Amino acid sequence: MEWSFFRIFAFGKMLFNSYKFALFLPVVFLVYWLLRRRWRWQNAFVLLASYVFYGCWDWRFLLLIAFTSACSYASGLLIAPAPKHVARRLLWANVLVNLGILFLFKYYDFFAGSLAALLGLDAEGVLLRLVLPVGISFYTFQALSYSIDVYRGDVHPTRDAVAFFAYVSFFPQLVAGPIERASSLLPQFERERRFSYPEAVDGLRQMLWGFFKKVVVADGCAVYVDRVFGDPAQYGGCTLVMAAVLFSVQIYGDFSGYSDIAIGTAKLFGIKLRRNFNVPYFSRDIAEFWRRWHISLTTWFRDYVYIPLGGSRVSPGRLVLNVFVIFLLSGLWHGANWTYVAWGAYNALLFMPLVLLKRHRRYRDTVAAGRMLPTLKEACRMALTFGLATVGWVIFRSPSIGFAFRYLCGWFRGGEELMPVGGEYLILLPALALMVVVEWINRDEAHEFARQPRRRWVRWTAYVALIFIITAFMQTTEMPFIYFQF
């Protein structure tokens, strides 16, 4: 009987770049719009579909996300009418419960093992070795933002439990964001939604570009990157630098590709999600880079941690502390490893001079606005920012701080070959060139594949060509998205 109940989740992990999702999405889309005159039924169906989607990873994860959703939903109802001092206690109770769950599953073994190693003890007896639920960092932050916003009075608590649970678990952005706010996403589940053909077409177009970045660019880079990072000692400096550059491209194509697919998928259901990437590698300094990279996370930390700490309107000493707190927390959010903490500290050091000199907001426009090409000065600044980010990505990608140090030192080591050249690597060059050109042309648009040729036959030729390329490069083994581990 138990097996019969849970066999619906025996479908296997439902990656966006899998045939399972290719079957799942059309069915959900058709049923959803058949219920178009009954938006509450749509919400119930979206919730069911989202739980099926998530349960395919591991049905036990459903208990966790349901508990997180229930805690935040109940806290909103209790916080709103309560006196301020009681509301504050209720808020902290919900924050501690949800962050406690996150800590237990994601960080307990890391800190327990680190402390045991520091004290020279055997950690084996205290480690829990719990399976990390996919996407727990994303949906925990999304649920917490609702409680905080209710406490602040920025949103009204909802009594529609189905709408709220759908808000927390909406399947396109459930496992890797964008991290949505209740003020923008929840109201969309509390009203009728109408199908928009232009919006759906734009969503499909954005999904297509996301699949190109993931399947062709990111997965193509991964073959080379994994080989070099797997044994960097046998390669020369040029090869190590090339692998680091390609990992910068890989993580961008992988994560921004996921975001494009998620945002495009949501458009098919009449739901608008926030933009998560805005051509970050065209940034002119590291502050602009962080305004354009993983926007939903950086703004979450800004609004719920940095500003409450005083933001930039504090003494220089306190400002230094605030910046380090934000970046160290951001690094730790990504995973339980000292390399993520070191990566956060590295970015804090890069960001610090800009914020102390009050130059961290000088680039808020689009680079080369109104021009086809950047100036030499702009190009040099973009190259420098990309180079600094690439050093950080080496730390991020490394299994240990010692590995990262040796890898970076290896950049200055001699070697005969530039890279292990082969057909599987050379095909990356036109794909990378296409991605850079398309995203440069669309750098001031709503997304990186928004601007299209006016002639229909040219557009459709491009669409068919992209579909053919994506299908040809689809790995026989499904390649998971990098950020699923966070």
GROMACS .gro file of C-alpha atoms in nm:
model
  486
    1MET     CA    1   0.000   0.000   0.000
    2GLU     CA    2   0.282   0.238   0.089
    3TRP     CA    3   0.461   0.155  -0.233
    4SER     CA    4   0.143   0.226  -0.433
    5PHE     CA    5   0.110   0.567  -0.270
    6PHE     CA    6   0.466   0.675  -0.338
    7ARG     CA    7   0.522   0.516  -0.679
    8ILE     CA    8   0.411   0.841  -0.843
    9PHE     CA    9   0.749   0.976  -0.726
   10ALA     CA   10   0.945   0.690  -0.885
   11PHE     CA   11   0.972   0.901  -1.199
   12GLY     CA   12   1.326   1.001  -1.110
   13LYS     CA   13   1.485   1.343  -1.070
   14MET     CA   14   1.308   1.588  -1.298
   15LEU     CA   15   1.583   1.811  -1.439
   16PHE     CA   16   1.481   2.083  -1.681
   17ASN     CA   17   1.716   1.930  -1.937
   18SER     CA   18   1.553   1.586  -1.916
   19TYR     CA   19   1.294   1.403  -2.122
   20LYS     CA   20   1.086   1.362  -1.806
   21PHE     CA   21   1.039   1.738  -1.783
   22ALA     CA   22   0.965   1.753  -2.156
   23LEU     CA   23   0.667   1.523  -2.086
   24PHE     CA   24   0.570   1.683  -1.755
   25LEU     CA   25   0.552   2.047  -1.868
   26PRO     CA   26   0.299   2.014  -2.157
   27VAL     CA   27   0.063   1.807  -1.941
   28VAL     CA   28   0.072   2.059  -1.658
   29PHE     CA   29   0.032   2.347  -1.903
   30LEU     CA   30  -0.277   2.197  -2.069
   31VAL     CA   31  -0.455   2.103  -1.747
   32TYR     CA   32  -0.369   2.439  -1.590
   33TRP     CA   33  -0.533   2.641  -1.869
   34LEU     CA   34  -0.833   2.406  -1.888
   35LEU     CA   35  -0.900   2.539  -1.536
   36ARG     CA   36  -0.856   2.901  -1.648
   37ARG     CA   37  -1.198   3.018  -1.524
   38ARG     CA   38  -1.128   2.886  -1.175
   39TRP     CA   39  -0.804   3.035  -1.051
   40ARG     CA   40  -0.828   2.871  -0.708
   41TRP     CA   41  -0.843   2.534  -0.880
   42GLN     CA   42  -0.541   2.641  -1.082
   43ASN     CA   43  -0.355   2.713  -0.758
   44ALA     CA   44  -0.445   2.371  -0.621
   45PHE     CA   45  -0.326   2.205  -0.940
   46VAL     CA   46  -0.001   2.407  -0.944
   47LEU     CA   47   0.060   2.304  -0.585
   48LEU     CA   48   0.000   1.938  -0.671
   49ALA     CA   49   0.223   1.958  -0.980
   50SER     CA   50   0.498   2.133  -0.780
   51TYR     CA   51   0.490   1.866  -0.511
   52VAL     CA   52   0.506   1.592  -0.774
   53PHE     CA   53   0.799   1.775  -0.936
   54TYR     CA   54   0.981   1.807  -0.603
   55GLY     CA   55   0.884   1.462  -0.481
   56CYS     CA   56   1.052   1.305  -0.783
   57TRP     CA   57   1.386   1.396  -0.621
   58ASP     CA   58   1.294   1.230  -0.290
   59TRP     CA   59   0.939   1.211  -0.155
   60ARG     CA   60   1.070   1.267   0.199
   61PHE     CA   61   1.169   1.621   0.101
   62LEU     CA   62   0.798   1.700   0.072
   63LEU     CA   63   0.757   1.675   0.448
   64LEU     CA   64   1.026   1.938   0.494
   65ILE     CA   65   0.895   2.193   0.245
   66ALA     CA   66   0.539   2.145   0.375
   67PHE     CA   67   0.657   2.208   0.732
   68THR     CA   68   0.854   2.518   0.627
   69SER     CA   69   0.551   2.650   0.439
   70ALA     CA   70   0.316   2.580   0.730
   71CYS     CA   71   0.542   2.757   0.981
   72SER     CA   72   0.571   3.071   0.771
   73TYR     CA   73   0.202   3.071   0.681
   74ALA     CA   74   0.097   3.039   1.045
   75SER     CA   75   0.351   3.298   1.159
   76GLY     CA   76   0.206   3.553   0.916
   77LEU     CA   77  -0.143   3.508   1.059
   78LEU     CA   78  -0.013   3.536   1.415
   79ILE     CA   79   0.230   3.826   1.362
   80ALA     CA   80  -0.005   4.072   1.190
   81PRO     CA   81  -0.258   4.129   1.474
   82ALA     CA   82  -0.011   4.086   1.761
   83PRO     CA   83   0.144   4.372   1.961
   84LYS     CA   84   0.490   4.471   1.841
   85HIS     CA   85   0.685   4.294   2.115
   86VAL     CA   86   0.483   3.974   2.071
   87ALA     CA   87   0.509   3.995   1.691
   88ARG     CA   88   0.886   4.025   1.722
   89ARG     CA   89   0.903   3.708   1.929
   90LEU     CA   90   0.681   3.523   1.684
   91LEU     CA   91   0.899   3.637   1.395
   92TRP     CA   92   1.217   3.522   1.569
   93ALA     CA   93   1.055   3.190   1.653
   94ASN     CA   94   0.977   3.128   1.285
   95VAL     CA   95   1.322   3.247   1.174
   96LEU     CA   96   1.497   3.023   1.425
   97VAL     CA   97   1.286   2.719   1.336
   98ASN     CA   98   1.345   2.754   0.963
   99LEU     CA   99   1.713   2.845   0.991
  100GLY     CA  100   1.752   2.564   1.244
  101ILE     CA  101   1.624   2.314   0.988
  102LEU     CA  102   1.857   2.461   0.726
  103PHE     CA  103   2.150   2.442   0.968
  104LEU     CA  104   2.074   2.084   1.067
  105PHE     CA  105   2.061   1.952   0.711
  106LYS     CA  106   2.325   2.170   0.550
  107TYR     CA  107   2.575   2.290   0.810
  108TYR     CA  108   2.571   2.069   1.120
  109ASP     CA  109   2.817   1.809   0.989
  110PHE     CA  110   3.045   2.085   0.856
  111PHE     CA  111   3.072   2.273   1.184
  112ALA     CA  112   3.077   1.959   1.399
  113GLY     CA  113   3.352   1.808   1.185
  114SER     CA  114   3.553   2.133   1.184
  115LEU     CA  115   3.527   2.166   1.562
  116ALA     CA  116   3.623   1.804   1.616
  117ALA     CA  117   3.925   1.845   1.389
  118LEU     CA  118   4.025   2.161   1.575
  119LEU     CA  119   4.008   1.976   1.909
  120GLY     CA  120   4.181   1.668   1.769
  121LEU     CA  121   3.877   1.448   1.822
  122ASP     CA  122   3.720   1.175   1.610
  123ALA     CA  123   3.417   1.336   1.444
  124GLU     CA  124   3.263   1.013   1.320
  125GLY     CA  125   3.049   0.969   1.627
  126VAL     CA  126   2.884   1.313   1.606
  127LEU     CA  127   2.820   1.341   1.233
  128LEU     CA  128   2.459   1.295   1.117
  129ARG     CA  129   2.526   1.249   0.743
  130LEU     CA  130   2.179   1.371   0.648
  131VAL     CA  131   2.082   1.392   0.282
  132LEU     CA  132   2.075   1.757   0.175
  133PRO     CA  133   1.726   1.839   0.039
  134VAL     CA  134   1.757   1.997  -0.303
  135GLY     CA  135   1.675   2.368  -0.312
  136ILE     CA  136   1.639   2.401   0.065
  137SER     CA  137   1.837   2.727   0.076
  138PHE     CA  138   1.614   2.881  -0.190
  139TYR     CA  139   1.271   2.798  -0.056
  140THR     CA  140   1.375   2.865   0.306
  141PHE     CA  141   1.477   3.221   0.219
  142GLN     CA  142   1.162   3.268   0.014
  143ALA     CA  143   0.940   3.157   0.302
  144LEU     CA  144   1.131   3.368   0.553
  145SER     CA  145   1.096   3.684   0.345
  146TYR     CA  146   0.717   3.654   0.378
  147SER     CA  147   0.726   3.647   0.759
  148ILE     CA  148   0.969   3.939   0.772
  149ASP     CA  149   0.761   4.145   0.529
  150VAL     CA  150   0.444   4.077   0.729
  151TYR     CA  151   0.622   4.191   1.046
  152ARG     CA  152   0.741   4.507   0.872
  153GLY     CA  153   0.394   4.575   0.737
  154ASP     CA  154   0.512   4.554   0.376
  155VAL     CA  155   0.260   4.279   0.291
  156HIS     CA  156  -0.071   4.172   0.436
  157PRO     CA  157  -0.089   3.814   0.568
  158THR     CA  158  -0.280   3.581   0.341
  159ARG     CA  159  -0.550   3.345   0.463
  160ASP     CA  160  -0.538   3.145   0.141
  161ALA     CA  161  -0.323   2.849   0.243
  162VAL     CA  162  -0.323   2.693  -0.103
  163ALA     CA  163  -0.201   3.016  -0.264
  164PHE     CA  164   0.073   3.050  -0.003
  165PHE     CA  165   0.193   2.690  -0.035
  166ALA     CA  166   0.197   2.736  -0.415
  167TYR     CA  167   0.401   3.055  -0.368
  168VAL     CA  168   0.668   2.868  -0.169
  169SER     CA  169   0.677   2.560  -0.395
  170PHE     CA  170   0.611   2.697  -0.747
  171PHE     CA  171   0.799   2.435  -0.949
  172PRO     CA  172   0.979   2.646  -1.212
  173GLN     CA  173   1.184   2.831  -0.949
  174LEU     CA  174   1.160   2.586  -0.659
  175VAL     CA  175   1.503   2.424  -0.660
  176ALA     CA  176   1.732   2.705  -0.782
  177GLY     CA  177   1.542   3.034  -0.776
  178PRO     CA  178   1.499   3.315  -0.843
  179ILE     CA  179   1.423   3.373  -0.474
  180GLU     CA  180   1.090   3.551  -0.497
  181ARG     CA  181   0.930   3.798  -0.257
  182ALA     CA  182   0.577   3.761  -0.130
  183SER     CA  183   0.501   4.119  -0.234
  184SER     CA  184   0.546   4.033  -0.602
  185LEU     CA  185   0.471   3.660  -0.643
  186LEU     CA  186   0.204   3.584  -0.383
  187PRO     CA  187  -0.052   3.838  -0.519
  188GLN     CA  188  -0.028   3.665  -0.857
  189PHE     CA  189  -0.165   3.349  -0.694
  190GLU     CA  190  -0.445   3.546  -0.530
  191ARG     CA  191  -0.612   3.664  -0.847
  192GLU     CA  192  -0.727   3.535  -1.182
  193ARG     CA  193  -0.463   3.485  -1.450
  194ARG     CA  194  -0.528   3.510  -1.821
  195PHE     CA  195  -0.336   3.345  -2.098
  196SER     CA  196  -0.126   3.587  -2.304
  197TYR     CA  197   0.000   3.455  -2.636
  198PRO     CA  198   0.277   3.719  -2.676
  199GLU     CA  199   0.393   3.654  -2.319
  200ALA     CA  200   0.392   3.276  -2.375
  201VAL     CA  201   0.592   3.314  -2.697
  202ASP     CA  202   0.844   3.535  -2.516
  203GLY     CA  203   0.862   3.272  -2.243
  204LEU     CA  204   0.935   2.995  -2.492
  205ARG     CA  205   1.201   3.212  -2.652
  206GLN     CA  206   1.365   3.275  -2.314
  207MET     CA  207   1.349   2.904  -2.232
  208LEU     CA  208   1.515   2.821  -2.564
  209TRP     CA  209   1.802   3.055  -2.488
  210GLY     CA  210   1.832   2.911  -2.138
  211PHE     CA  211   1.858   2.558  -2.277
  212PHE     CA  212   2.126   2.674  -2.522
  213LYS     CA  213   2.333   2.826  -2.241
  214LYS     CA  214   2.295   2.516  -2.024
  215VAL     CA  215   2.317   2.226  -2.269
  216VAL     CA  216   2.554   2.365  -2.530
  217VAL     CA  217   2.769   2.620  -2.347
  218ALA     CA  218   2.776   2.513  -1.980
  219ASP     CA  219   2.777   2.136  -2.034
  220GLY     CA  220   3.027   2.178  -2.315
  221CYS     CA  221   3.263   2.371  -2.087
  222ALA     CA  222   3.213   2.116  -1.809
  223VAL     CA  223   3.389   1.841  -2.006
  224TYR     CA  224   3.708   2.046  -2.024
  225VAL     CA  225   3.680   2.205  -1.679
  226ASP     CA  226   3.622   1.874  -1.499
  227ARG     CA  227   3.921   1.717  -1.670
  228VAL     CA  228   4.163   1.997  -1.577
  229PHE     CA  229   4.032   2.057  -1.224
  230GLY     CA  230   4.039   1.680  -1.168
  231ASP     CA  231   4.421   1.675  -1.188
  232PRO     CA  232   4.564   2.027  -1.234
  233ALA     CA  233   4.920   1.919  -1.152
  234GLN     CA  234   4.968   1.762  -1.494
  235TYR     CA  235   4.883   2.078  -1.689
  236GLY     CA  236   5.072   2.397  -1.762
  237GLY     CA  237   4.975   2.748  -1.659
  238CYS     CA  238   4.796   2.837  -1.982
  239THR     CA  239   4.576   2.530  -1.955
  240LEU     CA  240   4.488   2.612  -1.595
  241VAL     CA  241   4.398   2.969  -1.687
  242MET     CA  242   4.186   2.847  -1.976
  243ALA     CA  243   4.001   2.602  -1.748
  244ALA     CA  244   3.935   2.880  -1.497
  245VAL     CA  245   3.797   3.106  -1.770
  246LEU     CA  246   3.577   2.826  -1.900
  247PHE     CA  247   3.448   2.756  -1.550
  248SER     CA  248   3.346   3.122  -1.526
  249VAL     CA  249   3.154   3.071  -1.848
  250GLN     CA  250   3.018   2.735  -1.730
  251ILE     CA  251   2.875   2.859  -1.401
  252TYR     CA  252   2.718   3.158  -1.574
  253GLY     CA  253   2.568   2.950  -1.854
  254ASP     CA  254   2.449   2.688  -1.607
  255PHE     CA  255   2.287   2.916  -1.348
  256SER     CA  256   2.160   3.193  -1.573
  257GLY     CA  257   2.039   2.922  -1.812
  258TYR     CA  258   1.835   2.771  -1.529
  259SER     CA  259   1.696   3.115  -1.442
  260ASP     CA  260   1.596   3.176  -1.804
  261ILE     CA  261   1.417   2.841  -1.822
  262ALA     CA  262   1.243   2.907  -1.489
  263ILE     CA  263   1.131   3.258  -1.581
  264GLY     CA  264   1.023   3.148  -1.928
  265THR     CA  265   0.830   2.852  -1.790
  266ALA     CA  266   0.650   3.077  -1.542
  267LYS     CA  267   0.540   3.303  -1.829
  268LEU     CA  268   0.358   3.005  -1.981
  269PHE     CA  269   0.140   3.003  -1.669
  270GLY     CA  270   0.078   3.377  -1.661
  271ILE     CA  271   0.327   3.424  -1.374
  272LYS     CA  272   0.605   3.683  -1.377
  273LEU     CA  273   0.928   3.608  -1.192
  274ARG     CA  274   1.201   3.859  -1.121
  275ARG     CA  275   1.513   3.877  -1.333
  276ASN     CA  276   1.805   3.695  -1.174
  277PHE     CA  277   2.093   3.781  -1.411
  278ASN     CA  278   2.162   4.095  -1.609
  279VAL     CA  279   2.471   4.031  -1.826
  280PRO     CA  280   2.709   4.032  -1.525
  281TYR     CA  281   3.024   3.975  -1.729
  282PHE     CA  282   2.973   4.310  -1.899
  283SER     CA  283   3.025   4.483  -1.562
  284ARG     CA  284   3.286   4.755  -1.520
  285ASP     CA  285   3.369   4.691  -1.155
  286ILE     CA  286   3.296   4.427  -0.892
  287ALA     CA  287   3.012   4.630  -0.737
  288GLU     CA  288   2.829   4.639  -1.069
  289PHE     CA  289   2.900   4.267  -1.109
  290TRP     CA  290   2.719   4.192  -0.782
  291ARG     CA  291   2.422   4.404  -0.885
  292ARG     CA  292   2.391   4.189  -1.196
  293TRP     CA  293   2.481   3.841  -1.064
  294HIS     CA  294   2.221   3.627  -0.878
  295ILE     CA  295   2.017   3.942  -0.822
  296SER     CA  296   1.749   3.773  -0.611
  297LEU     CA  297   2.004   3.653  -0.352
  298THR     CA  298   2.211   3.973  -0.336
  299THR     CA  299   1.900   4.187  -0.292
  300TRP     CA  300   1.770   3.943  -0.027
  301PHE     CA  301   2.084   3.989   0.182
  302ARG     CA  302   2.077   4.363   0.116
  303ASP     CA  303   1.716   4.408   0.231
  304TYR     CA  304   1.707   4.162   0.521
  305VAL     CA  305   2.063   4.174   0.658
  306TYR     CA  306   2.274   4.463   0.525
  307ILE     CA  307   2.023   4.747   0.565
  308PRO     CA  308   1.906   4.631   0.911
  309LEU     CA  309   2.274   4.633   1.016
  310GLY     CA  310   2.291   4.998   0.913
  311GLY     CA  311   2.392   4.960   0.550
  312SER     CA  312   2.640   5.219   0.427
  313ARG     CA  313   2.523   5.495   0.661
  314VAL     CA  314   2.751   5.395   0.947
  315SER     CA  315   3.106   5.461   1.061
  316PRO     CA  316   3.386   5.328   0.837
  317GLY     CA  317   3.469   5.054   1.089
  318ARG     CA  318   3.108   4.939   1.108
  319LEU     CA  319   3.082   4.961   0.729
  320VAL     CA  320   3.375   4.722   0.690
  321LEU     CA  321   3.205   4.482   0.932
  322ASN     CA  322   2.871   4.504   0.748
  323VAL     CA  323   3.029   4.431   0.411
  324PHE     CA  324   3.221   4.132   0.545
  325VAL     CA  325   2.911   3.996   0.719
  326ILE     CA  326   2.713   4.011   0.395
  327PHE     CA  327   2.975   3.847   0.177
  328LEU     CA  328   3.070   3.580   0.431
  329LEU     CA  329   2.703   3.488   0.477
  330SER     CA  330   2.660   3.484   0.101
  331GLY     CA  331   2.957   3.250   0.069
  332LEU     CA  332   2.832   3.023   0.346
  333TRP     CA  333   2.484   3.020   0.191
  334HIS     CA  334   2.633   2.843  -0.110
  335GLY     CA  335   2.760   2.548   0.086
  336ALA     CA  336   2.925   2.395   0.390
  337ASN     CA  337   3.290   2.432   0.292
  338TRP     CA  338   3.561   2.678   0.390
  339THR     CA  339   3.622   2.750   0.022
  340TYR     CA  340   3.282   2.923   0.004
  341VAL     CA  341   3.371   3.132   0.308
  342ALA     CA  342   3.706   3.220   0.149
  343TRP     CA  343   3.526   3.308  -0.175
  344GLY     CA  344   3.297   3.542   0.018
  345ALA     CA  345   3.593   3.703   0.196
  346TYR     CA  346   3.774   3.749  -0.135
  347ASN     CA  347   3.477   3.932  -0.286
  348ALA     CA  348   3.442   4.143   0.029
  349LEU     CA  349   3.803   4.255  -0.011
  350LEU     CA  350   3.737   4.351  -0.373
  351PHE     CA  351   3.417   4.536  -0.280
  352MET     CA  352   3.560   4.717   0.023
  353PRO     CA  353   3.761   4.992  -0.151
  354LEU     CA  354   3.465   5.082  -0.372
  355VAL     CA  355   3.222   5.118  -0.083
  356LEU     CA  356   3.468   5.306   0.139
  357LEU     CA  357   3.538   5.553  -0.143
  358LYS     CA  358   3.163   5.569  -0.219
  359ARG     CA  359   3.222   5.451  -0.575
  360HIS     CA  360   3.016   5.132  -0.556
  361ARG     CA  361   2.716   5.292  -0.727
  362ARG     CA  362   2.882   5.475  -1.012
  363TYR     CA  363   2.793   5.218  -1.279
  364ARG     CA  364   2.416   5.190  -1.275
  365ASP     CA  365   2.360   5.237  -1.648
  366THR     CA  366   2.412   4.995  -1.936
  367VAL     CA  367   2.766   4.973  -2.064
  368ALA     CA  368   2.816   5.142  -2.403
  369ALA     CA  369   2.460   5.275  -2.391
  370GLY     CA  370   2.348   5.382  -2.737
  371ARG     CA  371   2.667   5.250  -2.899
  372MET     CA  372   2.749   4.928  -3.077
  373LEU     CA  373   3.091   4.883  -2.920
  374PRO     CA  374   3.244   4.980  -2.586
  375THR     CA  375   3.529   5.226  -2.557
  376LEU     CA  376   3.878   5.093  -2.491
  377LYS     CA  377   3.847   5.208  -2.130
  378GLU     CA  378   3.516   5.024  -2.085
  379ALA     CA  379   3.656   4.710  -2.248
  380CYS     CA  380   3.958   4.711  -2.015
  381ARG     CA  381   3.737   4.756  -1.710
  382MET     CA  382   3.512   4.469  -1.817
  383ALA     CA  383   3.817   4.248  -1.877
  384LEU     CA  384   3.962   4.335  -1.536
  385THR     CA  385   3.630   4.265  -1.361
  386PHE     CA  386   3.595   3.933  -1.541
  387GLY     CA  387   3.951   3.841  -1.443
  388LEU     CA  388   3.891   3.922  -1.077
  389ALA     CA  389   3.566   3.724  -1.081
  390THR     CA  390   3.748   3.430  -1.242
  391VAL     CA  391   4.002   3.417  -0.959
  392GLY     CA  392   3.708   3.401  -0.721
  393TRP     CA  393   3.546   3.120  -0.919
  394VAL     CA  394   3.864   2.913  -0.883
  395ILE     CA  395   3.825   2.937  -0.505
  396PHE     CA  396   3.455   2.857  -0.541
  397ARG     CA  397   3.519   2.550  -0.758
  398SER     CA  398   3.803   2.407  -0.549
  399PRO     CA  399   3.746   2.127  -0.295
  400SER     CA  400   3.977   2.295  -0.043
  401ILE     CA  401   4.157   2.624   0.017
  402GLY     CA  402   4.492   2.449  -0.031
  403PHE     CA  403   4.377   2.316  -0.369
  404ALA     CA  404   4.271   2.667  -0.474
  405PHE     CA  405   4.608   2.812  -0.368
  406ARG     CA  406   4.801   2.549  -0.562
  407TYR     CA  407   4.577   2.593  -0.865
  408LEU     CA  408   4.625   2.970  -0.873
  409CYS     CA  409   5.001   2.932  -0.825
  410GLY     CA  410   4.997   2.689  -1.116
  411TRP     CA  411   4.892   2.973  -1.345
  412PHE     CA  412   5.256   3.082  -1.346
  413ARG     CA  413   5.386   2.735  -1.426
  414GLY     CA  414   5.520   2.661  -1.771
  415GLY     CA  415   5.373   2.399  -2.001
  416GLU     CA  416   5.388   2.287  -2.359
  417GLU     CA  417   5.021   2.264  -2.445
  418LEU     CA  418   4.752   2.528  -2.420
  419MET     CA  419   4.473   2.276  -2.373
  420PRO     CA  420   4.396   1.913  -2.454
  421VAL     CA  421   4.258   2.001  -2.793
  422GLY     CA  422   3.984   1.788  -2.943
  423GLY     CA  423   3.668   1.820  -3.148
  424GLU     CA  424   3.452   1.834  -2.835
  425TYR     CA  425   3.640   2.149  -2.726
  426LEU     CA  426   3.675   2.327  -3.059
  427ILE     CA  427   3.297   2.324  -3.108
  428LEU     CA  428   3.271   2.545  -2.801
  429LEU     CA  429   3.426   2.842  -2.979
  430PRO     CA  430   3.135   2.928  -3.210
  431ALA     CA  431   2.887   2.859  -2.926
  432LEU     CA  432   3.072   3.098  -2.695
  433ALA     CA  433   3.096   3.360  -2.967
  434LEU     CA  434   2.723   3.332  -3.036
  435MET     CA  435   2.638   3.370  -2.668
  436VAL     CA  436   2.855   3.680  -2.628
  437VAL     CA  437   2.719   3.846  -2.942
  438VAL     CA  438   2.352   3.776  -2.864
  439GLU     CA  439   2.383   3.890  -2.503
  440TRP     CA  440   2.575   4.204  -2.600
  441ILE     CA  441   2.304   4.300  -2.850
  442ASN     CA  442   2.036   4.239  -2.584
  443ARG     CA  443   2.225   4.387  -2.289
  444ASP     CA  444   1.963   4.658  -2.230
  445GLU     CA  445   1.658   4.437  -2.295
  446ALA     CA  446   1.428   4.254  -2.050
  447HIS     CA  447   1.627   3.935  -2.106
  448GLU     CA  448   1.924   3.824  -2.314
  449PHE     CA  449   1.719   3.683  -2.604
  450ALA     CA  450   1.445   3.945  -2.618
  451ARG     CA  451   1.538   4.137  -2.933
  452GLN     CA  452   1.455   3.939  -3.246
  453PRO     CA  453   1.485   3.994  -3.622
  454ARG     CA  454   1.173   4.147  -3.776
  455ARG     CA  455   1.147   3.900  -4.062
  456ARG     CA  456   0.959   3.589  -3.958
  457TRP     CA  457   1.161   3.348  -4.169
  458VAL     CA  458   1.486   3.471  -4.012
  459ARG     CA  459   1.344   3.428  -3.660
  460TRP     CA  460   1.219   3.078  -3.727
  461THR     CA  461   1.544   2.977  -3.895
  462ALA     CA  462   1.726   3.086  -3.578
  463TYR     CA  463   1.481   2.897  -3.355
  464VAL     CA  464   1.507   2.575  -3.557
  465ALA     CA  465   1.886   2.602  -3.567
  466LEU     CA  466   1.904   2.646  -3.189
  467ILE     CA  467   1.670   2.353  -3.130
  468PHE     CA  468   1.881   2.135  -3.360
  469ILE     CA  469   2.205   2.238  -3.185
  470ILE     CA  470   2.059   2.181  -2.837
  471THR     CA  471   1.925   1.838  -2.936
  472ALA     CA  472   2.256   1.741  -3.092
  473PHE     CA  473   2.452   1.840  -2.781
  474MET     CA  474   2.210   1.689  -2.528
  475GLN     CA  475   2.417   1.454  -2.310
  476THR     CA  476   2.308   1.092  -2.290
  477THR     CA  477   2.367   1.128  -1.914
  478GLU     CA  478   2.157   1.410  -1.769
  479MET     CA  479   2.384   1.689  -1.643
  480PRO     CA  480   2.246   1.844  -1.322
  481PHE     CA  481   2.254   2.218  -1.267
  482ILE     CA  482   2.540   2.338  -1.047
  483TYR     CA  483   2.317   2.536  -0.812
  484PHE     CA  484   2.096   2.236  -0.732
  485GLN     CA  485   2.353   2.148  -0.463
  486PHE     CA  486   2.283   2.475  -0.281
   0.00000   0.00000   0.00000
